[in-house]
Amino acid sequence: MITVENATKTFWTGTGQVVAIDDVTLDLAPGAITGVVGAAGSGKSTLARLVSLQDRPDSGVVRVEGYNTAALDQRRLRAARRRIGVVGHGELLPQRTAAGNIAMPLEQAGIDGPQRRERVGRLLDLIGLTARAGATPADLTPGQRARVEIARALIGDPGLLLADDPTAGLDADGAAGVLAVLDRARSELGTTVLVTTSDGGVARRIADDVALLDGGRVAANGSLLSLIQNPGSPIADALLPAIDTPESVRAAHDRTAEVVLIGFAAVGALLPEASGRFGTDVSVIGGGLTRVGETPVARFLLGVSGPQAESTLSWISERGGVVKRPVRGPEGIAA
C-alpha cells in the first residue's frame, strides 16, 4: 500500500545541515506489522512524518497505492492522508469521555449517530475498554489513554496505522496492552501497521518485518525471523540478548560458537541431545533467551569441550541451529 523509495530529508540547524533520512527505501507489506527500530536521532520520527504525508522528502518518492504523493493535488493528498491513521501522544480532549474522543473524527465527518455508536462500540471492544466508555481521560491510566488514541486513529478504517514510539513512558502493563491492541488491529481488522520505536522488545513482540535505522540509513531490512538467524547481523545485535563473555571464560573451552536457536524444540532439547550424542561438555557461557512474537528464540555463546567438539557444533547446525564460529587467524588463534 505504501512504499518509500530512496527518500532523503535534511534539516538546517544552528550548526549546519543535518541529514535526518538518507536514501531510505521501505516497503510496508499489506496486513503486516513493520517495526522500524533505531536509537534516538536515527531518523525514526522523520520517517514517520514522511510516511504519514505530513512532510515531503527532499528527494525520493513516497507512494500510496502506487501513486507518487508528490504529484497529488491538495484534494487528493488530503484523501490519501485520510487512509493513514496516526497515533499521537497526549492528544485526548480532557472534557470528552473515552467514547467521545474516539467518535470525534466521525462527528467532524458528519457521520450520523447510529453509525457512530456502532463503530465506536466495535473499537471499544477491540481495545478492551467497553466498560470504561464513559470515563474521561483523567480517570484512565496512561496505558488506557494510549489505547483510546489507537481506537481514535482506527475509527476512519485506515489502510495504514502509524504508531510513533507508542509505548514511550508506559509501564510494563500499559505497554503490553498497547502492543496487544496493535496486534489485534492487524489480525482482526486487516490493518497494515507501522511502529517506530527505540525499544527492540517492541519489535520482537509484534513485528513481522523490521528495519533498523542507523544515522538515517537502513542498516538491515526484511523478515524479522529471517534476519535474526544471522548471529552477527545488525538486527541480531539490536534485538537478541547481548553476548559480553570475557575472553578468559571463552579460552577455557576447546571450541566456542555463537548459536541462534528458534522454536520450543530447538531451545529445549537440541543442546542436551548434542552433548549426549557426542560425549562433549556443552555449556552456555553467554547470551540468553527471548521471544519473537510467541516463538522462543535463544542467542547463546556455547563453550564446547571434548574430542568431538567440532562435530557437536556441526550436528547442531545440521539440525537447524544457526552456528557462527569465531574468525580465526593464521595460527588458529581466534581473532
PDB file of C-alpha atoms in Angstrom, residues 11-293:
ATOM      1  CA  PHE A  11      17.206  19.999   8.029  1.00  0.00           C
ATOM      2  CA  TRP A  12      19.192  23.094   8.779  1.00  0.00           C
ATOM      3  CA  THR A  13      20.177  23.771  12.388  1.00  0.00           C
ATOM      4  CA  GLY A  14      22.371  26.330  14.067  1.00  0.00           C
ATOM      5  CA  THR A  15      25.376  24.097  13.464  1.00  0.00           C
ATOM      6  CA  GLY A  16      24.650  23.377   9.813  1.00  0.00           C
ATOM      7  CA  GLN A  17      22.846  20.811   7.700  1.00  0.00           C
ATOM      8  CA  VAL A  18      21.603  17.582   9.295  1.00  0.00           C
ATOM      9  CA  VAL A  19      20.688  14.587   7.142  1.00  0.00           C
ATOM     10  CA  ALA A  20      17.781  13.015   9.034  1.00  0.00           C
ATOM     11  CA  ILE A  21      16.877  10.384   6.403  1.00  0.00           C
ATOM     12  CA  ASP A  22      19.475   9.262   3.873  1.00  0.00           C
ATOM     13  CA  ASP A  23      18.398   7.246   0.789  1.00  0.00           C
ATOM     14  CA  VAL A  24      15.831   5.165   2.692  1.00  0.00           C
ATOM     15  CA  THR A  25      13.753   2.554   0.891  1.00  0.00           C
ATOM     16  CA  LEU A  26      10.982   0.775   2.789  1.00  0.00           C
ATOM     17  CA  ASP A  27       8.103  -1.378   1.568  1.00  0.00           C
ATOM     18  CA  LEU A  28       5.216  -1.904   4.001  1.00  0.00           C
ATOM     19  CA  ALA A  29       3.700  -5.329   3.374  1.00  0.00           C
ATOM     20  CA  PRO A  30      -0.133  -5.198   3.369  1.00  0.00           C
ATOM     21  CA  GLY A  31      -1.681  -6.665   6.509  1.00  0.00           C
ATOM     22  CA  ALA A  32       1.655  -6.949   8.323  1.00  0.00           C
ATOM     23  CA  ILE A  33       3.258  -5.133  11.238  1.00  0.00           C
ATOM     24  CA  THR A  34       6.534  -3.471  10.297  1.00  0.00           C
ATOM     25  CA  GLY A  35       8.789  -2.281  13.091  1.00  0.00           C
ATOM     26  CA  VAL A  36      11.327   0.480  12.464  1.00  0.00           C
ATOM     27  CA  VAL A  37      13.924   0.312  15.236  1.00  0.00           C
ATOM     28  CA  GLY A  38      16.637   2.813  15.997  1.00  0.00           C
ATOM     29  CA  ALA A  39      18.253   4.889  18.693  1.00  0.00           C
ATOM     30  CA  ALA A  40      17.272   8.487  19.379  1.00  0.00           C
ATOM     31  CA  GLY A  41      18.313  10.636  16.427  1.00  0.00           C
ATOM     32  CA  SER A  42      18.362   7.744  13.964  1.00  0.00           C
ATOM     33  CA  GLY A  43      15.587   9.288  11.835  1.00  0.00           C
ATOM     34  CA  LYS A  44      12.549   7.305  13.004  1.00  0.00           C
ATOM     35  CA  SER A  45      10.259  10.273  13.628  1.00  0.00           C
ATOM     36  CA  THR A  46      11.279  11.955  10.371  1.00  0.00           C
ATOM     37  CA  LEU A  47      10.471   8.745   8.512  1.00  0.00           C
ATOM     38  CA  ALA A  48       7.114   8.592  10.317  1.00  0.00           C
ATOM     39  CA  ARG A  49       6.268  12.123   9.126  1.00  0.00           C
ATOM     40  CA  LEU A  50       7.139  11.208   5.554  1.00  0.00           C
ATOM     41  CA  VAL A  51       5.034   8.033   5.650  1.00  0.00           C
ATOM     42  CA  SER A  52       2.074   9.877   7.187  1.00  0.00           C
ATOM     43  CA  LEU A  53       2.367  12.514   4.412  1.00  0.00           C
ATOM     44  CA  GLN A  54       2.851  15.311   6.942  1.00  0.00           C
ATOM     45  CA  ASP A  55       6.152  16.157   5.264  1.00  0.00           C
ATOM     46  CA  ARG A  56       7.805  15.538   1.906  1.00  0.00           C
ATOM     47  CA  PRO A  57      11.275  14.187   1.177  1.00  0.00           C
ATOM     48  CA  ASP A  58      13.887  16.427  -0.428  1.00  0.00           C
ATOM     49  CA  SER A  59      14.476  13.640  -2.929  1.00  0.00           C
ATOM     50  CA  GLY A  60      12.982  10.220  -3.485  1.00  0.00           C
ATOM     51  CA  VAL A  61       9.348   9.164  -3.569  1.00  0.00           C
ATOM     52  CA  VAL A  62       6.605   8.185  -1.133  1.00  0.00           C
ATOM     53  CA  ARG A  63       3.912   6.183  -2.915  1.00  0.00           C
ATOM     54  CA  VAL A  64       0.386   5.427  -1.704  1.00  0.00           C
ATOM     55  CA  GLU A  65      -1.275   2.604  -3.655  1.00  0.00           C
ATOM     56  CA  GLY A  66       1.263   3.180  -6.422  1.00  0.00           C
ATOM     57  CA  TYR A  67       0.724   6.925  -6.741  1.00  0.00           C
ATOM     58  CA  ASN A  68       3.593   9.340  -6.276  1.00  0.00           C
ATOM     59  CA  THR A  69       2.265  11.580  -3.479  1.00  0.00           C
ATOM     60  CA  ALA A  70       4.431  14.493  -4.632  1.00  0.00           C
ATOM     61  CA  ALA A  71       2.297  14.639  -7.787  1.00  0.00           C
ATOM     62  CA  LEU A  72      -1.059  14.724  -5.963  1.00  0.00           C
ATOM     63  CA  ASP A  73      -3.081  17.926  -5.787  1.00  0.00           C
ATOM     64  CA  GLN A  74      -4.292  19.117  -2.367  1.00  0.00           C
ATOM     65  CA  ARG A  75      -7.651  17.381  -2.615  1.00  0.00           C
ATOM     66  CA  ARG A  76      -6.152  14.013  -3.455  1.00  0.00           C
ATOM     67  CA  LEU A  77      -3.383  14.498  -0.907  1.00  0.00           C
ATOM     68  CA  ARG A  78      -5.991  15.036   1.832  1.00  0.00           C
ATOM     69  CA  ALA A  79      -7.784  11.903   0.679  1.00  0.00           C
ATOM     70  CA  ALA A  80      -4.522   9.945   0.860  1.00  0.00           C
ATOM     71  CA  ARG A  81      -3.859  11.243   4.384  1.00  0.00           C
ATOM     72  CA  ARG A  82      -7.283  10.007   5.485  1.00  0.00           C
ATOM     73  CA  ARG A  83      -6.174   6.495   4.580  1.00  0.00           C
ATOM     74  CA  ILE A  84      -3.456   6.753   7.248  1.00  0.00           C
ATOM     75  CA  GLY A  85      -4.318   6.650  10.947  1.00  0.00           C
ATOM     76  CA  VAL A  86      -1.702   8.329  13.135  1.00  0.00           C
ATOM     77  CA  VAL A  87      -1.356   7.597  16.836  1.00  0.00           C
ATOM     78  CA  GLY A  88      -0.243  10.673  18.763  1.00  0.00           C
ATOM     79  CA  HIS A  89       0.682  11.250  22.402  1.00  0.00           C
ATOM     80  CA  GLY A  90      -1.466  13.031  24.995  1.00  0.00           C
ATOM     81  CA  GLU A  91      -3.908  14.497  22.493  1.00  0.00           C
ATOM     82  CA  LEU A  92      -7.221  13.339  24.009  1.00  0.00           C
ATOM     83  CA  LEU A  93      -9.705  16.114  24.835  1.00  0.00           C
ATOM     84  CA  PRO A  94      -9.989  16.190  28.640  1.00  0.00           C
ATOM     85  CA  GLN A  95     -13.690  17.131  28.711  1.00  0.00           C
ATOM     86  CA  ARG A  96     -14.742  14.214  26.490  1.00  0.00           C
ATOM     87  CA  THR A  97     -15.257  10.613  27.510  1.00  0.00           C
ATOM     88  CA  ALA A  98     -13.277   7.750  26.009  1.00  0.00           C
ATOM     89  CA  ALA A  99     -16.176   7.055  23.635  1.00  0.00           C
ATOM     90  CA  GLY A 100     -16.491  10.755  22.808  1.00  0.00           C
ATOM     91  CA  ASN A 101     -12.800  11.047  21.945  1.00  0.00           C
ATOM     92  CA  ILE A 102     -12.998   8.024  19.659  1.00  0.00           C
ATOM     93  CA  ALA A 103     -16.142   9.373  17.973  1.00  0.00           C
ATOM     94  CA  MET A 104     -14.756  12.865  17.309  1.00  0.00           C
ATOM     95  CA  PRO A 105     -13.410  12.216  13.764  1.00  0.00           C
ATOM     96  CA  LEU A 106     -16.779  10.738  12.769  1.00  0.00           C
ATOM     97  CA  GLU A 107     -18.619  13.781  14.128  1.00  0.00           C
ATOM     98  CA  GLN A 108     -16.315  16.052  12.132  1.00  0.00           C
ATOM     99  CA  ALA A 109     -17.054  13.975   9.042  1.00  0.00           C
ATOM    100  CA  GLY A 110     -20.815  14.277   9.580  1.00  0.00           C
ATOM    101  CA  ILE A 111     -21.453  10.566  10.242  1.00  0.00           C
ATOM    102  CA  ASP A 112     -24.863  10.094  11.859  1.00  0.00           C
ATOM    103  CA  GLY A 113     -25.415   8.961  15.447  1.00  0.00           C
ATOM    104  CA  PRO A 114     -26.330   5.279  14.940  1.00  0.00           C
ATOM    105  CA  GLN A 115     -23.319   4.654  12.674  1.00  0.00           C
ATOM    106  CA  ARG A 116     -21.029   6.465  15.115  1.00  0.00           C
ATOM    107  CA  ARG A 117     -22.234   4.410  18.065  1.00  0.00           C
ATOM    108  CA  GLU A 118     -21.822   1.117  16.204  1.00  0.00           C
ATOM    109  CA  ARG A 119     -18.266   1.898  15.076  1.00  0.00           C
ATOM    110  CA  VAL A 120     -17.219   3.341  18.425  1.00  0.00           C
ATOM    111  CA  GLY A 121     -18.621   0.292  20.229  1.00  0.00           C
ATOM    112  CA  ARG A 122     -16.703  -2.057  17.945  1.00  0.00           C
ATOM    113  CA  LEU A 123     -13.437  -0.257  18.640  1.00  0.00           C
ATOM    114  CA  LEU A 124     -14.035  -0.040  22.378  1.00  0.00           C
ATOM    115  CA  ASP A 125     -14.344  -3.814  22.305  1.00  0.00           C
ATOM    116  CA  LEU A 126     -11.142  -4.095  20.244  1.00  0.00           C
ATOM    117  CA  ILE A 127      -9.155  -2.091  22.807  1.00  0.00           C
ATOM    118  CA  GLY A 128     -10.795  -3.818  25.780  1.00  0.00           C
ATOM    119  CA  LEU A 129     -12.357  -0.675  27.267  1.00  0.00           C
ATOM    120  CA  THR A 130     -16.106  -1.153  26.745  1.00  0.00           C
ATOM    121  CA  ALA A 131     -16.663  -0.870  30.486  1.00  0.00           C
ATOM    122  CA  ARG A 132     -14.731   2.421  30.550  1.00  0.00           C
ATOM    123  CA  ALA A 133     -16.553   4.084  27.645  1.00  0.00           C
ATOM    124  CA  GLY A 134     -17.911   6.864  29.885  1.00  0.00           C
ATOM    125  CA  ALA A 135     -14.629   7.646  31.666  1.00  0.00           C
ATOM    126  CA  THR A 136     -12.768  10.855  30.946  1.00  0.00           C
ATOM    127  CA  PRO A 137      -9.006  10.775  30.212  1.00  0.00           C
ATOM    128  CA  ALA A 138      -8.239  11.882  33.768  1.00  0.00           C
ATOM    129  CA  ASP A 139      -9.903   8.719  35.057  1.00  0.00           C
ATOM    130  CA  LEU A 140      -7.932   6.400  32.760  1.00  0.00           C
ATOM    131  CA  THR A 141      -4.422   5.037  33.218  1.00  0.00           C
ATOM    132  CA  PRO A 142      -1.706   6.171  30.779  1.00  0.00           C
ATOM    133  CA  GLY A 143      -1.907   2.795  29.047  1.00  0.00           C
ATOM    134  CA  GLN A 144      -5.688   3.056  28.695  1.00  0.00           C
ATOM    135  CA  ARG A 145      -5.381   6.563  27.276  1.00  0.00           C
ATOM    136  CA  ALA A 146      -2.880   5.260  24.711  1.00  0.00           C
ATOM    137  CA  ARG A 147      -5.356   2.544  23.702  1.00  0.00           C
ATOM    138  CA  VAL A 148      -8.089   5.155  23.244  1.00  0.00           C
ATOM    139  CA  GLU A 149      -5.735   7.111  20.964  1.00  0.00           C
ATOM    140  CA  ILE A 150      -5.236   3.987  18.857  1.00  0.00           C
ATOM    141  CA  ALA A 151      -9.003   3.473  18.611  1.00  0.00           C
ATOM    142  CA  ARG A 152      -9.475   7.073  17.509  1.00  0.00           C
ATOM    143  CA  ALA A 153      -6.812   6.612  14.825  1.00  0.00           C
ATOM    144  CA  LEU A 154      -8.643   3.480  13.636  1.00  0.00           C
ATOM    145  CA  ILE A 155     -12.140   4.984  13.579  1.00  0.00           C
ATOM    146  CA  GLY A 156     -11.901   6.003   9.907  1.00  0.00           C
ATOM    147  CA  ASP A 157     -10.937   2.453   8.900  1.00  0.00           C
ATOM    148  CA  PRO A 158      -7.481   3.446   7.595  1.00  0.00           C
ATOM    149  CA  GLY A 159      -5.416   1.142   5.428  1.00  0.00           C
ATOM    150  CA  LEU A 160      -2.299   2.018   7.444  1.00  0.00           C
ATOM    151  CA  LEU A 161      -1.953   2.669  11.169  1.00  0.00           C
ATOM    152  CA  LEU A 162       1.234   4.533  12.101  1.00  0.00           C
ATOM    153  CA  ALA A 163       2.338   4.467  15.738  1.00  0.00           C
ATOM    154  CA  ASP A 164       5.434   6.550  16.514  1.00  0.00           C
ATOM    155  CA  ASP A 165       7.027   5.194  19.723  1.00  0.00           C
ATOM    156  CA  PRO A 166       3.628   4.073  21.110  1.00  0.00           C
ATOM    157  CA  THR A 167       4.946   2.576  24.371  1.00  0.00           C
ATOM    158  CA  ALA A 168       7.127   5.546  25.398  1.00  0.00           C
ATOM    159  CA  GLY A 169       6.595   6.432  29.047  1.00  0.00           C
ATOM    160  CA  LEU A 170       4.315   3.468  29.778  1.00  0.00           C
ATOM    161  CA  ASP A 171       4.851   0.851  32.453  1.00  0.00           C
ATOM    162  CA  ALA A 172       5.088  -2.828  31.526  1.00  0.00           C
ATOM    163  CA  ASP A 173       1.338  -3.472  31.818  1.00  0.00           C
ATOM    164  CA  GLY A 174       0.445  -0.362  29.840  1.00  0.00           C
ATOM    165  CA  ALA A 175       2.933  -1.201  27.093  1.00  0.00           C
ATOM    166  CA  ALA A 176       1.653  -4.788  26.881  1.00  0.00           C
ATOM    167  CA  GLY A 177      -1.904  -3.523  26.460  1.00  0.00           C
ATOM    168  CA  VAL A 178      -0.908  -1.157  23.650  1.00  0.00           C
ATOM    169  CA  LEU A 179       1.011  -3.861  21.778  1.00  0.00           C
ATOM    170  CA  ALA A 180      -1.900  -6.277  22.135  1.00  0.00           C
ATOM    171  CA  VAL A 181      -4.229  -3.691  20.555  1.00  0.00           C
ATOM    172  CA  LEU A 182      -1.844  -3.075  17.652  1.00  0.00           C
ATOM    173  CA  ASP A 183      -1.655  -6.814  17.047  1.00  0.00           C
ATOM    174  CA  ARG A 184      -5.465  -7.108  17.149  1.00  0.00           C
ATOM    175  CA  ALA A 185      -5.792  -4.234  14.663  1.00  0.00           C
ATOM    176  CA  ARG A 186      -3.650  -6.228  12.256  1.00  0.00           C
ATOM    177  CA  SER A 187      -5.249  -9.625  12.869  1.00  0.00           C
ATOM    178  CA  GLU A 188      -8.930  -8.635  13.278  1.00  0.00           C
ATOM    179  CA  LEU A 189      -9.219  -5.549  11.060  1.00  0.00           C
ATOM    180  CA  GLY A 190      -6.558  -6.405   8.490  1.00  0.00           C
ATOM    181  CA  THR A 191      -4.844  -3.061   9.085  1.00  0.00           C
ATOM    182  CA  THR A 192      -1.254  -2.588   7.948  1.00  0.00           C
ATOM    183  CA  VAL A 193       0.724  -1.287  10.947  1.00  0.00           C
ATOM    184  CA  LEU A 194       3.977   0.670  11.079  1.00  0.00           C
ATOM    185  CA  VAL A 195       5.574   1.039  14.506  1.00  0.00           C
ATOM    186  CA  THR A 196       8.661   3.169  15.097  1.00  0.00           C
ATOM    187  CA  THR A 197      10.458   2.537  18.361  1.00  0.00           C
ATOM    188  CA  SER A 198      13.759   2.748  20.186  1.00  0.00           C
ATOM    189  CA  ASP A 199      12.794  -0.379  22.177  1.00  0.00           C
ATOM    190  CA  GLY A 200      13.857  -3.584  20.446  1.00  0.00           C
ATOM    191  CA  GLY A 201      11.446  -5.503  22.673  1.00  0.00           C
ATOM    192  CA  VAL A 202       8.510  -3.870  20.891  1.00  0.00           C
ATOM    193  CA  ALA A 203       9.651  -5.205  17.516  1.00  0.00           C
ATOM    194  CA  ARG A 204      10.371  -8.649  18.967  1.00  0.00           C
ATOM    195  CA  ARG A 205       6.869  -8.939  20.389  1.00  0.00           C
ATOM    196  CA  ILE A 206       4.691  -7.860  17.456  1.00  0.00           C
ATOM    197  CA  ALA A 207       6.627  -7.181  14.229  1.00  0.00           C
ATOM    198  CA  ASP A 208       6.523  -9.407  11.157  1.00  0.00           C
ATOM    199  CA  ASP A 209       9.106  -7.315   9.309  1.00  0.00           C
ATOM    200  CA  VAL A 210      11.719  -4.998  10.726  1.00  0.00           C
ATOM    201  CA  ALA A 211      14.033  -2.247   9.541  1.00  0.00           C
ATOM    202  CA  LEU A 212      16.972  -0.978  11.584  1.00  0.00           C
ATOM    203  CA  LEU A 213      17.756   2.723  11.161  1.00  0.00           C
ATOM    204  CA  ASP A 214      21.244   3.931  11.976  1.00  0.00           C
ATOM    205  CA  GLY A 215      22.266   7.513  11.274  1.00  0.00           C
ATOM    206  CA  GLY A 216      19.327   7.983   8.924  1.00  0.00           C
ATOM    207  CA  ARG A 217      20.156   4.937   6.798  1.00  0.00           C
ATOM    208  CA  VAL A 218      18.643   1.449   6.731  1.00  0.00           C
ATOM    209  CA  ALA A 219      21.235  -0.909   8.202  1.00  0.00           C
ATOM    210  CA  ALA A 220      19.046  -4.019   7.767  1.00  0.00           C
ATOM    211  CA  ASN A 221      15.559  -4.702   6.472  1.00  0.00           C
ATOM    212  CA  GLY A 222      13.394  -7.787   5.993  1.00  0.00           C
ATOM    213  CA  SER A 223      11.521 -10.581   7.753  1.00  0.00           C
ATOM    214  CA  LEU A 224      12.317 -10.481  11.471  1.00  0.00           C
ATOM    215  CA  LEU A 225      12.663 -14.244  11.913  1.00  0.00           C
ATOM    216  CA  SER A 226      14.940 -14.449   8.868  1.00  0.00           C
ATOM    217  CA  LEU A 227      17.176 -11.573   9.932  1.00  0.00           C
ATOM    218  CA  ILE A 228      17.765 -12.786  13.482  1.00  0.00           C
ATOM    219  CA  GLN A 229      19.052 -16.117  12.167  1.00  0.00           C
ATOM    220  CA  ASN A 230      22.293 -14.364  11.219  1.00  0.00           C
ATOM    221  CA  PRO A 231      24.021 -14.178  14.622  1.00  0.00           C
ATOM    222  CA  GLY A 232      26.323 -11.331  13.613  1.00  0.00           C
ATOM    223  CA  SER A 233      23.744  -9.225  11.790  1.00  0.00           C
ATOM    224  CA  PRO A 234      22.824  -5.719  12.980  1.00  0.00           C
ATOM    225  CA  ILE A 235      19.270  -6.929  13.699  1.00  0.00           C
ATOM    226  CA  ALA A 236      20.518  -9.818  15.837  1.00  0.00           C
ATOM    227  CA  ASP A 237      22.807  -7.442  17.714  1.00  0.00           C
ATOM    228  CA  ALA A 238      19.967  -4.971  18.253  1.00  0.00           C
ATOM    229  CA  LEU A 239      17.140  -7.352  19.180  1.00  0.00           C
ATOM    230  CA  LEU A 240      18.611 -10.523  20.674  1.00  0.00           C
ATOM    231  CA  PRO A 241      20.283 -10.935  24.088  1.00  0.00           C
ATOM    232  CA  ALA A 242      23.761  -9.446  24.195  1.00  0.00           C
ATOM    233  CA  ILE A 243      26.930 -11.523  24.475  1.00  0.00           C
ATOM    234  CA  ASP A 244      29.700  -9.968  26.544  1.00  0.00           C
ATOM    235  CA  THR A 245      31.564 -13.041  27.777  1.00  0.00           C
ATOM    236  CA  PRO A 246      35.176 -12.343  28.845  1.00  0.00           C
ATOM    237  CA  GLU A 247      37.953 -13.918  26.782  1.00  0.00           C
ATOM    238  CA  SER A 248      39.185 -15.804  29.839  1.00  0.00           C
ATOM    239  CA  VAL A 249      35.891 -17.709  30.004  1.00  0.00           C
ATOM    240  CA  ARG A 250      35.940 -18.434  26.260  1.00  0.00           C
ATOM    241  CA  ALA A 251      39.514 -19.742  26.473  1.00  0.00           C
ATOM    242  CA  ALA A 252      38.512 -22.429  28.970  1.00  0.00           C
ATOM    243  CA  HIS A 253      36.747 -24.440  26.218  1.00  0.00           C
ATOM    244  CA  ASP A 254      38.015 -26.355  23.197  1.00  0.00           C
ATOM    245  CA  ARG A 255      35.555 -24.599  20.889  1.00  0.00           C
ATOM    246  CA  THR A 256      33.259 -21.608  21.206  1.00  0.00           C
ATOM    247  CA  ALA A 257      30.475 -20.575  18.862  1.00  0.00           C
ATOM    248  CA  GLU A 258      27.574 -18.178  18.792  1.00  0.00           C
ATOM    249  CA  VAL A 259      24.326 -20.079  18.174  1.00  0.00           C
ATOM    250  CA  VAL A 260      20.777 -18.927  17.425  1.00  0.00           C
ATOM    251  CA  LEU A 261      18.037 -21.473  18.198  1.00  0.00           C
ATOM    252  CA  ILE A 262      14.424 -20.867  17.175  1.00  0.00           C
ATOM    253  CA  GLY A 263      11.353 -22.704  18.455  1.00  0.00           C
ATOM    254  CA  PHE A 264      10.390 -24.695  21.538  1.00  0.00           C
ATOM    255  CA  ALA A 265      12.015 -27.962  20.415  1.00  0.00           C
ATOM    256  CA  ALA A 266      15.335 -26.401  19.415  1.00  0.00           C
ATOM    257  CA  VAL A 267      15.665 -24.262  22.537  1.00  0.00           C
ATOM    258  CA  GLY A 268      14.645 -27.036  24.918  1.00  0.00           C
ATOM    259  CA  ALA A 269      16.254 -30.181  23.565  1.00  0.00           C
ATOM    260  CA  LEU A 270      18.943 -29.611  20.935  1.00  0.00           C
ATOM    261  CA  LEU A 271      21.892 -28.849  23.207  1.00  0.00           C
ATOM    262  CA  PRO A 272      21.392 -31.720  25.697  1.00  0.00           C
ATOM    263  CA  GLU A 273      20.931 -34.139  22.789  1.00  0.00           C
ATOM    264  CA  ALA A 274      24.119 -32.901  21.103  1.00  0.00           C
ATOM    265  CA  SER A 275      26.081 -33.280  24.313  1.00  0.00           C
ATOM    266  CA  GLY A 276      24.851 -36.831  24.892  1.00  0.00           C
ATOM    267  CA  ARG A 277      25.337 -37.914  21.284  1.00  0.00           C
ATOM    268  CA  PHE A 278      28.995 -36.856  21.080  1.00  0.00           C
ATOM    269  CA  GLY A 279      30.059 -37.164  24.712  1.00  0.00           C
ATOM    270  CA  THR A 280      31.012 -33.493  24.896  1.00  0.00           C
ATOM    271  CA  ASP A 281      30.525 -30.875  27.578  1.00  0.00           C
ATOM    272  CA  VAL A 282      28.246 -28.165  26.100  1.00  0.00           C
ATOM    273  CA  SER A 283      27.971 -25.061  28.268  1.00  0.00           C
ATOM    274  CA  VAL A 284      26.075 -21.807  27.745  1.00  0.00           C
ATOM    275  CA  ILE A 285      28.658 -19.140  28.601  1.00  0.00           C
ATOM    276  CA  GLY A 286      26.847 -16.076  27.254  1.00  0.00           C
ATOM    277  CA  GLY A 287      23.659 -14.704  25.750  1.00  0.00           C
ATOM    278  CA  GLY A 288      20.153 -15.663  26.796  1.00  0.00           C
ATOM    279  CA  LEU A 289      16.546 -16.357  25.864  1.00  0.00           C
ATOM    280  CA  THR A 290      13.850 -14.056  24.485  1.00  0.00           C
ATOM    281  CA  ARG A 291      10.679 -14.303  22.413  1.00  0.00           C
ATOM    282  CA  VAL A 292       9.875 -13.154  18.907  1.00  0.00           C
ATOM    283  CA  GLY A 293       6.107 -12.936  18.994  1.00  0.00           C
TER     284      GLY A 293
END
